[in-house]
Coordinates of C-alpha atoms and ligand atoms in Angstrom, one line a residue:
M1 CA -53.8 36.4 89.9
I2 CA -53.4 34.1 92.9
R3 CA -50.6 31.6 93.0
R4 CA -48.2 29.3 94.8
H5 CA -45.5 30.4 95.8
S6 CA -42.6 28.4 93.7
M7 CA -40.5 25.8 95.0
H8 CA -36.7 27.7 95.6
D9 CA -34.1 27.1 92.7
S10 CA -32.1 24.3 95.0
Q11 CA -35.7 22.2 95.4
H12 CA -36.0 21.1 91.3
R13 CA -32.7 19.3 91.5
F14 CA -33.7 17.6 93.8
F15 CA -37.1 17.1 91.1
F16 CA -36.9 13.3 90.8
S17 CA -35.5 12.5 93.8
S18 CA -37.7 14.0 95.6
R19 CA -40.4 12.3 93.2
V20 CA -39.6 9.3 93.7
L21 CA -39.4 9.6 98.1
S22 CA -43.0 10.5 98.4
S23 CA -44.4 8.2 95.8
W24 CA -41.8 5.4 97.9
L25 CA -43.7 7.1 101.4
F26 CA -47.3 6.7 100.2
A27 CA -46.2 3.6 97.8
A28 CA -45.3 2.3 102.6
L29 CA -47.9 4.6 104.2
A30 CA -50.4 2.7 101.6
A31 CA -49.1 -1.2 102.5
V32 CA -49.1 0.3 106.2
T33 CA -52.1 0.6 106.2
A34 CA -53.2 -1.9 103.5
C35 CA -55.1 0.3 101.9
V36 CA -54.4 -0.4 98.5
P37 CA -55.6 -4.2 96.2
T38 CA -53.0 -5.8 95.6
S39 CA -51.9 -6.4 91.8
S40 CA -53.5 -9.8 91.9
S41 CA -57.2 -8.5 92.7
L42 CA -59.4 -6.2 90.5
A43 CA -62.3 -6.4 94.1
Q44 CA -62.9 -2.7 94.9
S45 CA -61.6 -2.4 98.8
A46 CA -62.6 -0.1 101.2
A47 CA -60.0 2.7 100.1
D48 CA -61.2 2.4 96.8
T49 CA -63.2 5.6 95.5
P50 CA -65.1 5.0 92.2
Q51 CA -67.0 8.4 93.5
W52 CA -64.0 9.6 91.8
R53 CA -64.6 7.8 88.9
S54 CA -64.0 9.9 85.6
A55 CA -66.8 9.0 83.0
L56 CA -65.6 11.8 80.5
H57 CA -61.6 11.3 81.0
Y58 CA -59.8 8.5 80.7
T59 CA -57.8 6.8 83.7
P60 CA -56.4 3.5 83.7
Q61 CA -58.2 0.9 85.6
R62 CA -55.8 0.3 87.8
N63 CA -52.3 2.6 88.6
W64 CA -50.4 5.4 88.5
M65 CA -50.3 7.0 84.7
N66 CA -48.9 10.9 84.4
D67 CA -48.0 12.8 80.8
P68 CA -49.7 11.6 77.8
N69 CA -47.1 9.7 75.3
G70 CA -47.1 8.6 71.3
L71 CA -50.5 10.8 70.3
V72 CA -50.8 9.3 67.2
Y73 CA -54.2 8.2 65.5
Y74 CA -54.4 5.8 63.2
K75 CA -56.4 3.6 60.7
G76 CA -59.4 5.1 61.8
L77 CA -57.8 5.1 65.9
Y78 CA -56.4 7.8 68.0
H79 CA -53.8 6.3 70.0
L80 CA -53.3 7.5 73.5
F81 CA -49.5 5.9 75.6
Y82 CA -49.3 7.4 78.8
Q83 CA -46.4 7.1 81.6
Y84 CA -47.9 4.6 83.7
N85 CA -46.6 3.0 86.2
P86 CA -47.9 -1.0 86.1
H87 CA -46.8 -2.2 89.6
G88 CA -48.0 0.1 91.6
N89 CA -50.5 3.7 92.6
F90 CA -47.5 5.9 92.7
W91 CA -45.2 7.0 90.5
G92 CA -42.0 4.8 89.5
D93 CA -41.5 1.3 87.1
M94 CA -42.0 4.4 84.7
S95 CA -43.9 2.1 81.6
W96 CA -45.6 2.7 78.6
G97 CA -49.7 2.6 79.2
H98 CA -51.9 1.6 76.2
A99 CA -55.5 3.3 75.3
T100 CA -57.4 3.0 72.0
S101 CA -60.4 5.5 70.8
R102 CA -62.3 6.2 68.1
D103 CA -64.0 9.1 69.2
L104 CA -61.6 9.9 71.7
I105 CA -64.2 9.8 75.2
H106 CA -64.2 6.8 75.2
W107 CA -61.9 4.6 76.1
D108 CA -60.8 0.3 75.6
E109 CA -57.5 0.0 78.2
H110 CA -54.3 -2.1 76.7
A111 CA -51.9 -3.7 77.9
V112 CA -48.5 -2.2 79.2
A113 CA -47.4 -0.9 75.5
L114 CA -43.2 -0.5 76.4
R115 CA -42.0 -1.6 79.9
A116 CA -39.9 -0.8 82.7
N117 CA -36.8 -3.3 82.9
Q118 CA -33.8 -4.2 84.8
T119 CA -32.2 -1.8 83.9
E120 CA -34.2 1.1 82.1
E121 CA -37.3 3.4 82.7
I122 CA -39.0 4.1 79.1
F123 CA -39.8 8.4 80.0
S124 CA -42.5 10.4 77.6
G125 CA -41.8 10.8 73.6
S126 CA -44.0 10.6 70.6
V127 CA -45.1 7.6 68.2
V128 CA -45.5 8.6 64.4
V129 CA -46.8 6.2 60.9
D130 CA -43.6 5.5 58.5
A131 CA -46.1 5.5 56.2
R132 CA -42.0 5.5 53.4
N133 CA -40.5 2.7 55.6
T134 CA -37.6 4.9 56.3
S135 CA -35.8 3.6 59.2
G136 CA -36.3 0.1 57.3
L137 CA -38.3 -1.3 60.5
G138 CA -41.4 -2.8 59.2
T139 CA -42.1 -3.6 55.6
A140 CA -43.3 -1.3 52.4
K141 CA -46.6 -3.3 52.3
R142 CA -46.4 -3.0 56.0
P143 CA -44.9 0.3 56.8
P144 CA -44.5 0.6 61.0
L145 CA -44.6 2.7 63.5
V146 CA -42.9 4.7 65.5
A147 CA -42.1 5.0 68.8
L148 CA -39.4 8.3 70.4
Y149 CA -38.9 7.6 74.0
T150 CA -36.6 8.3 76.7
S151 CA -34.5 6.0 77.9
V152 CA -33.8 6.5 81.7
Y153 CA -30.4 3.7 82.8
K154 CA -29.9 2.1 86.1
A155 CA -27.1 1.4 87.5
G156 CA -25.7 -2.5 85.7
S157 CA -27.0 -0.6 81.9
R158 CA -23.9 1.0 79.9
H159 CA -24.6 4.5 81.6
E160 CA -24.3 6.1 84.5
A161 CA -27.4 5.4 86.4
G162 CA -30.0 8.9 85.7
V163 CA -28.7 9.2 82.4
Q164 CA -31.6 9.9 79.3
A165 CA -31.4 9.5 75.9
Q166 CA -33.5 9.1 72.6
S167 CA -34.1 5.2 72.0
I168 CA -37.0 4.0 69.2
A169 CA -39.4 0.9 69.1
Y170 CA -41.6 0.0 66.4
S171 CA -45.2 -1.4 66.0
T172 CA -45.5 -3.8 63.3
D173 CA -48.7 -4.6 64.1
D174 CA -50.5 -0.9 64.2
G175 CA -49.7 -0.1 68.2
M176 CA -50.4 -3.2 69.5
T177 CA -47.3 -4.5 70.2
W178 CA -43.5 -3.3 70.2
Q179 CA -40.1 -4.4 70.0
P180 CA -37.4 -2.0 71.1
Y181 CA -34.2 -1.0 68.4
V182 CA -31.4 -3.5 68.6
H183 CA -29.1 -0.5 69.0
N184 CA -30.6 1.6 71.9
P185 CA -30.5 4.7 71.8
V186 CA -30.8 6.7 69.0
L187 CA -29.2 9.6 70.9
T188 CA -27.1 11.2 73.8
L189 CA -25.7 14.4 74.1
S190 CA -22.0 14.6 74.6
P191 CA -21.3 14.6 77.4
E192 CA -23.7 12.4 78.1
S193 CA -26.8 14.0 80.7
K194 CA -29.8 13.2 83.0
Q195 CA -32.2 15.6 81.6
F196 CA -31.9 14.8 77.9
R197 CA -35.8 14.3 77.7
D198 CA -39.3 14.0 75.9
P199 CA -38.6 13.7 72.2
K200 CA -41.6 14.8 70.2
V201 CA -41.3 13.4 66.2
S202 CA -43.5 14.9 63.5
W203 CA -42.4 15.0 59.5
F204 CA -41.3 18.3 58.3
A205 CA -43.3 18.1 54.0
P206 CA -41.7 20.9 53.4
G207 CA -37.7 19.8 53.9
G208 CA -38.9 16.1 54.0
Y209 CA -37.5 15.2 56.5
W210 CA -38.4 13.7 60.5
L211 CA -38.2 16.7 62.8
M212 CA -37.4 16.0 67.1
A213 CA -38.2 18.9 69.3
T214 CA -36.6 17.0 73.1
V215 CA -35.7 19.0 76.1
V216 CA -32.6 19.9 78.5
A217 CA -35.3 20.4 81.4
D218 CA -33.4 22.0 83.9
A219 CA -31.2 24.4 80.9
Q220 CA -34.1 25.5 80.4
V221 CA -33.4 24.4 76.8
V222 CA -35.4 23.0 73.3
K223 CA -33.2 20.9 71.2
F224 CA -34.3 20.2 68.4
Y225 CA -32.4 17.6 64.9
R226 CA -33.8 16.5 62.3
S227 CA -33.9 12.0 59.9
D228 CA -33.8 10.8 57.3
N229 CA -34.6 7.7 59.1
L230 CA -36.1 8.5 62.6
I231 CA -32.5 6.3 64.1
D232 CA -29.6 9.2 62.6
W233 CA -30.3 12.1 63.2
T234 CA -28.3 16.1 62.6
F235 CA -28.2 18.4 65.6
L236 CA -30.1 21.2 64.3
S237 CA -30.3 25.0 66.6
D238 CA -32.0 25.1 70.5
F239 CA -35.1 27.7 71.7
T240 CA -34.4 29.3 74.4
L241 CA -35.9 32.7 75.9
P242 CA -32.9 35.6 76.3
D243 CA -34.2 35.6 79.8
V244 CA -35.0 33.1 80.8
P245 CA -38.7 33.7 83.9
H246 CA -37.9 31.4 86.4
R247 CA -34.6 29.8 86.0
G248 CA -35.4 26.8 88.6
A249 CA -38.2 25.5 86.1
L250 CA -37.7 23.0 83.9
W251 CA -38.7 22.3 80.6
E252 CA -40.3 19.3 79.7
M253 CA -42.7 17.8 77.0
P254 CA -42.0 20.3 73.3
D255 CA -44.4 20.4 71.1
L256 CA -44.1 22.2 67.4
F257 CA -46.5 22.5 64.8
A258 CA -48.2 24.4 62.3
L259 CA -51.7 26.2 61.9
P260 CA -53.1 28.0 59.8
L261 CA -53.8 32.0 61.7
D262 CA -57.6 32.5 61.5
G263 CA -58.0 29.5 59.9
D264 CA -56.7 30.7 56.2
P265 CA -54.3 28.6 55.2
S266 CA -51.9 31.4 53.5
R267 CA -51.3 33.0 57.2
P268 CA -49.5 29.8 58.7
K269 CA -48.0 30.1 62.4
W270 CA -45.9 28.2 63.9
V271 CA -46.5 26.9 67.6
M272 CA -44.1 25.9 70.3
I273 CA -45.5 24.6 73.1
V274 CA -43.4 24.1 76.2
N275 CA -44.9 22.5 79.5
V276 CA -42.4 24.9 82.8
N277 CA -42.9 22.4 86.2
P278 CA -43.0 24.8 88.0
W279 CA -43.6 28.3 87.9
S280 CA -46.5 28.3 86.0
I281 CA -49.7 30.4 86.1
A282 CA -51.9 28.6 88.4
G283 CA -48.4 26.9 90.0
G284 CA -46.8 23.7 89.5
S285 CA -47.3 22.6 86.9
G286 CA -48.5 24.5 83.2
A287 CA -48.7 24.5 79.3
M288 CA -46.5 27.2 77.8
Y289 CA -46.8 27.9 73.9
F290 CA -45.6 30.7 71.9
V291 CA -46.1 31.3 68.6
G292 CA -43.4 31.9 65.9
Q293 CA -41.5 31.2 62.6
F294 CA -39.4 28.1 61.6
D295 CA -37.2 27.7 58.9
G296 CA -36.9 23.9 58.8
T297 CA -33.8 24.6 61.3
R298 CA -34.3 27.8 64.0
F299 CA -38.3 28.7 66.1
V300 CA -38.1 31.9 66.4
A301 CA -40.9 33.2 69.2
D302 CA -42.8 36.6 67.1
D303 CA -43.2 37.9 70.9
V304 CA -40.0 38.1 73.6
V305 CA -42.1 39.2 76.9
P306 CA -39.5 41.4 78.4
A307 CA -37.1 39.7 81.5
S308 CA -40.5 39.7 83.4
S309 CA -41.2 37.1 86.5
D310 CA -45.1 37.4 85.9
P311 CA -46.1 34.2 84.6
A312 CA -49.5 36.7 83.4
R313 CA -46.6 37.5 80.4
Y314 CA -47.0 34.6 78.9
Q315 CA -49.4 32.2 76.6
W316 CA -50.9 29.8 78.6
L317 CA -53.1 26.8 76.7
D318 CA -55.2 26.6 80.0
H319 CA -54.8 29.3 83.4
G320 CA -55.9 25.9 85.7
A321 CA -53.2 24.0 87.8
D322 CA -54.8 20.9 86.5
Y323 CA -53.6 20.3 82.8
Y324 CA -49.6 19.5 82.3
A325 CA -47.5 17.5 79.6
A326 CA -50.1 18.7 76.9
G327 CA -49.1 17.5 73.3
T328 CA -50.5 17.3 69.7
F329 CA -51.7 13.7 67.7
S330 CA -49.6 13.3 65.2
N331 CA -50.9 12.4 61.8
A332 CA -54.4 14.0 63.0
P333 CA -57.3 13.4 59.8
S334 CA -57.8 16.7 58.2
G335 CA -55.0 18.4 59.4
T336 CA -56.5 19.5 63.1
A337 CA -54.6 19.9 65.9
V338 CA -56.0 18.0 69.2
T339 CA -54.5 18.0 72.2
I340 CA -54.6 16.3 75.6
G341 CA -53.3 17.5 79.0
W342 CA -52.1 14.7 82.2
M343 CA -54.9 16.9 84.5
S344 CA -52.9 17.1 87.5
N345 CA -49.5 19.2 88.7
W346 CA -46.3 17.9 90.4
D347 CA -47.5 20.1 92.6
Y348 CA -49.5 17.8 94.0
A349 CA -50.7 14.5 92.2
S350 CA -48.1 11.4 94.0
H351 CA -50.8 12.6 96.9
A352 CA -54.0 12.7 95.0
P353 CA -56.2 10.6 97.2
T354 CA -57.7 8.5 94.5
A355 CA -57.9 4.5 94.3
P356 CA -57.2 1.4 93.4
W357 CA -55.6 4.3 89.7
K358 CA -54.3 8.0 90.1
G359 CA -54.0 10.3 87.1
A360 CA -56.4 11.2 84.6
M361 CA -56.2 13.3 81.1
A362 CA -57.9 16.4 80.6
L363 CA -60.6 16.0 77.7
P364 CA -59.3 16.5 74.5
R365 CA -59.1 18.9 73.0
E366 CA -58.8 20.6 69.6
L367 CA -56.9 24.0 69.2
A368 CA -57.3 26.9 66.3
L369 CA -54.8 30.9 66.7
K370 CA -56.9 33.3 65.9
T371 CA -56.4 36.7 66.7
I372 CA -57.5 37.9 70.0
D373 CA -56.5 41.4 71.2
G374 CA -54.0 42.4 68.2
R375 CA -52.4 39.6 68.7
P376 CA -52.2 35.1 67.7
Q377 CA -53.7 33.1 70.2
L378 CA -54.5 29.6 70.6
T379 CA -58.0 28.2 71.0
S380 CA -59.6 25.1 72.8
V381 CA -62.6 23.4 72.8
P382 CA -64.0 20.5 73.5
P383 CA -63.8 17.5 70.4
S384 CA -66.7 18.1 67.6
S385 CA -67.3 14.8 69.0
Y386 CA -68.6 15.8 72.3
V387 CA -69.9 18.3 70.7
S388 CA -72.6 15.9 69.3
M389 CA -72.6 13.8 71.6
V390 CA -74.1 16.5 73.8
K391 CA -76.4 17.5 71.2
Q392 CA -77.8 14.1 71.0
R393 CA -78.3 13.9 74.2
P394 CA -81.8 15.9 75.7
A395 CA -80.9 18.9 77.7
T396 CA -83.1 21.1 80.2
R397 CA -83.3 24.3 78.5
I398 CA -83.8 28.0 80.3
D399 CA -84.1 30.7 77.7
A400 CA -82.9 33.5 80.1
F401 CA -83.7 34.1 83.4
D402 CA -81.9 37.0 86.6
V403 CA -80.6 36.8 89.3
S404 CA -80.3 39.9 92.3
S405 CA -77.9 39.2 94.8
A406 CA -78.8 36.1 95.3
A407 CA -78.0 32.5 95.1
R408 CA -80.5 29.5 94.2
D409 CA -81.0 26.7 91.9
L410 CA -80.2 27.2 88.3
A411 CA -82.9 24.3 87.8
P412 CA -83.6 22.3 90.4
S413 CA -84.6 19.4 88.0
A414 CA -81.3 18.5 87.0
R415 CA -78.6 17.9 89.1
G416 CA -75.5 15.7 88.1
A417 CA -72.2 14.5 89.5
V418 CA -71.3 14.3 84.6
Q419 CA -72.7 17.7 83.4
N420 CA -72.5 19.9 80.4
I421 CA -73.6 23.1 80.7
D422 CA -73.5 25.8 78.6
L423 CA -74.8 29.4 79.0
T424 CA -74.6 33.2 79.2
I425 CA -74.1 35.6 81.6
R426 CA -74.6 39.3 82.1
P427 CA -72.7 40.1 85.3
G428 CA -75.0 44.1 84.2
T429 CA -74.5 45.7 87.7
A430 CA -73.7 42.4 90.0
H431 CA -69.5 42.0 91.6
R432 CA -69.5 38.9 90.2
A433 CA -72.1 35.9 88.8
G434 CA -71.6 32.7 88.0
L435 CA -72.6 28.8 89.2
I436 CA -71.5 27.0 91.8
V437 CA -70.5 23.5 90.3
R438 CA -70.9 19.7 92.2
A439 CA -72.5 22.3 95.0
S440 CA -73.8 20.7 98.9
A441 CA -77.8 21.3 99.0
N442 CA -77.4 25.2 100.2
G443 CA -74.8 25.8 98.1
D444 CA -72.1 25.8 100.9
V445 CA -70.1 23.6 99.5
G446 CA -69.1 23.5 95.7
T447 CA -67.4 25.1 93.0
R448 CA -67.4 28.4 92.5
I449 CA -67.2 29.4 89.1
F450 CA -67.8 33.4 88.0
Y451 CA -67.0 36.6 86.4
D452 CA -66.0 38.8 89.3
T453 CA -67.2 42.8 87.8
S454 CA -64.0 44.6 89.9
T455 CA -61.1 43.1 89.4
Q456 CA -62.5 42.2 85.6
T457 CA -61.2 38.1 85.8
L458 CA -62.7 34.8 85.4
N459 CA -62.1 32.9 88.6
L460 CA -62.0 29.1 89.4
D461 CA -62.4 28.9 93.1
R462 CA -61.8 25.5 94.9
S463 CA -61.6 26.2 98.4
R464 CA -64.8 24.1 99.3
S465 CA -64.9 22.1 96.4
G466 CA -64.3 18.8 99.0
N467 CA -61.7 16.7 100.4
T468 CA -58.9 19.8 100.0
W469 CA -56.6 19.1 102.3
F470 CA -54.9 15.9 101.0
S471 CA -51.8 17.8 100.4
G472 CA -51.2 21.4 101.7
A473 CA -49.7 22.5 98.1
F474 CA -53.8 21.4 96.2
S475 CA -53.9 25.4 94.9
K476 CA -57.2 26.7 96.2
A477 CA -58.2 29.4 93.7
H478 CA -58.0 30.1 89.7
I479 CA -58.0 33.5 88.1
V480 CA -58.2 34.7 85.2
N481 CA -58.1 38.2 83.1
L482 CA -61.2 38.3 80.3
P483 CA -62.0 41.2 79.7
L484 CA -65.6 41.5 78.5
H485 CA -67.1 41.6 75.1
D486 CA -70.9 43.2 74.8
G487 CA -71.6 42.6 78.1
R488 CA -71.0 38.8 78.7
L489 CA -69.6 36.0 78.9
D490 CA -70.1 33.1 77.0
L491 CA -69.7 29.4 79.5
Q492 CA -69.2 25.6 78.2
V493 CA -68.7 23.4 82.1
V494 CA -67.8 19.9 81.7
I495 CA -67.9 18.2 85.1
D496 CA -67.1 14.9 86.2
R497 CA -66.9 13.3 89.2
N498 CA -63.6 14.6 89.0
S499 CA -63.0 17.6 87.7
V500 CA -64.8 21.0 87.0
E501 CA -63.1 22.7 82.4
V502 CA -64.4 25.7 81.9
F503 CA -63.8 26.8 79.1
A504 CA -65.0 30.6 77.7
D505 CA -65.7 32.8 75.0
H506 CA -65.6 29.9 72.3
G507 CA -62.1 27.9 74.2
R508 CA -60.2 31.7 74.2
T509 CA -59.8 30.9 78.3
V510 CA -59.9 27.9 79.6
I511 CA -59.3 26.8 83.0
T512 CA -58.6 23.0 83.9
D513 CA -59.1 22.0 88.1
L514 CA -59.6 18.1 89.8
I515 CA -61.4 18.6 92.4
F516 CA -63.1 15.5 95.1
P517 CA -66.7 16.2 95.6
A518 CA -68.7 14.7 97.9
P519 CA -70.8 12.3 96.0
G520 CA -73.2 13.6 97.5
D521 CA -73.3 16.8 96.1
D522 CA -74.4 17.5 92.6
H523 CA -76.1 20.6 92.8
V524 CA -75.4 23.6 90.2
R525 CA -76.6 27.1 92.1
V526 CA -76.7 30.2 90.2
F527 CA -75.9 33.7 92.8
A528 CA -75.1 36.9 91.8
E529 CA -73.5 39.6 94.4
G530 CA -74.2 43.0 94.9
G531 CA -76.6 44.2 92.3
D532 CA -78.1 42.4 89.0
A533 CA -76.8 39.2 86.4
R534 CA -78.7 37.7 83.4
F535 CA -78.1 34.2 83.1
S536 CA -79.4 32.9 79.8
D537 CA -79.7 30.3 76.6
V538 CA -78.8 27.5 79.4
A539 CA -78.2 24.4 77.9
I540 CA -77.9 21.7 80.8
T541 CA -76.9 18.1 79.7
D542 CA -76.7 15.3 81.7
M543 CA -73.3 13.0 80.5
D544 CA -72.9 10.2 82.9
Ligands
FRU1 C1 -43.4 15.4 82.7 C2 -42.0 14.3 83.2 C3 -40.9 14.1 81.6 C4 -40.4 12.8 81.5 C5 -42.0 11.9 82.8 C6 -41.8 11.4 83.7 O1 -44.7 15.5 83.9 O2 -40.7 15.2 84.6 O3 -40.6 15.4 81.3 O4 -40.5 11.8 81.1 O5 -42.9 13.1 83.2 O6 -42.9 10.6 84.0

């Protein structure tokens, strides 16, 4: 396992202040070099980076974005709200940006939904469809959408600066405009806390009430509450670990939902996602999860890992460096669990060299819970809308070929910056076998995705992927243990202008990493080292 060393505990307490500081340093630098266009100009400036503007992944037109918020499906539209700075390309003035999509791939950006003001910023949260108008904020005929978010109070408000509490806002025009509730906040801790945030609300059908999961981030605790009307909340229970693995890490963006085990509705299990920063599997921020039971009051994890300081002992939604703040859509069609994660990492997000925007969402994913190696594990695959888009487009197909201790272009005609590649690799006698994507003509530069037979690991190495020097914290390689079944590895690789997502063995393992390649580096190479490997069932689809 290659990981960056985590920050020291004392540094975490200054998490937010250092985030602000680095944002301001960045803003100051940008102003000095006049690199970042003013908010009034949409024209491309010399420092703009269209070569890294994702084609398949959501990015805001301009400015800073982090966590997905308020994920809800309603009347045929997926709503994606997100942490957004309306005023600059750096973290600050946190508000909720808004985009919608019918297919989870093509997005329309809308006006800012909830804005920071003189007295508060708007941190992460969720949206529910209040179909029975339990809140009374709509009407029976026009039920409201209700957003639950964290108010972060400023000096001059009725709270001490920095206090975090849960507030609500509602929309009676299907999510397009929002009114904050007049008696906010609806939930505060006593005494007030500066780490109480990220409410994720869902309807708990067996009990007939609303359920909120929220965190006290620096105490590494998920707190559950219930409500009949989304306004009055009663404490239910805390979820934490008897031996929290890394005391300095923040627990953020919790999500609790049920999934049938192995597709059998008579065997539902509960999944608790806890986003952890730092101390993730790939260093910095990552999405950890637990599988267990929820009885309407308390979540109990099936397996509690014995005290350990190794993230590899825990379960992760993604093994790359750039998948954080992942949560699920509420009200998703036919009960599917669809997630979106922020495709970045707090270790270096504020230094990402993109303009006039900073921040992208990973490809949405459909989750399932399957028994793998004797225990329930989440699988994540691209959504069916994406899969059918891939199928509808012409592909370069190759049945099978062998590579013996060599490297070469996969298919000389199949160059591209935005591609979907499906293939099977049988590493055979090779020590290492795999692909180099977004590669230069001779393959010296590129992102290497390969299987290592001596360590039985899947690897993504971005040490020569393009601009890696924008931050010393940009980790270079991400490795996951993955024993082969029948000697084969099935891969789906989604390549975009700024990212690589590797779905191995039908979503059993995922690695998501940002890359910043040169636009001309668009070859796909295959290689085998130290022996013979077989590549088969190759389909390369241009997705641009
Ligand atoms: C997670 C997070 C949340 C918080 C938001 C602030 O990335 O730190 O806990 O609500 O970002 O932007």
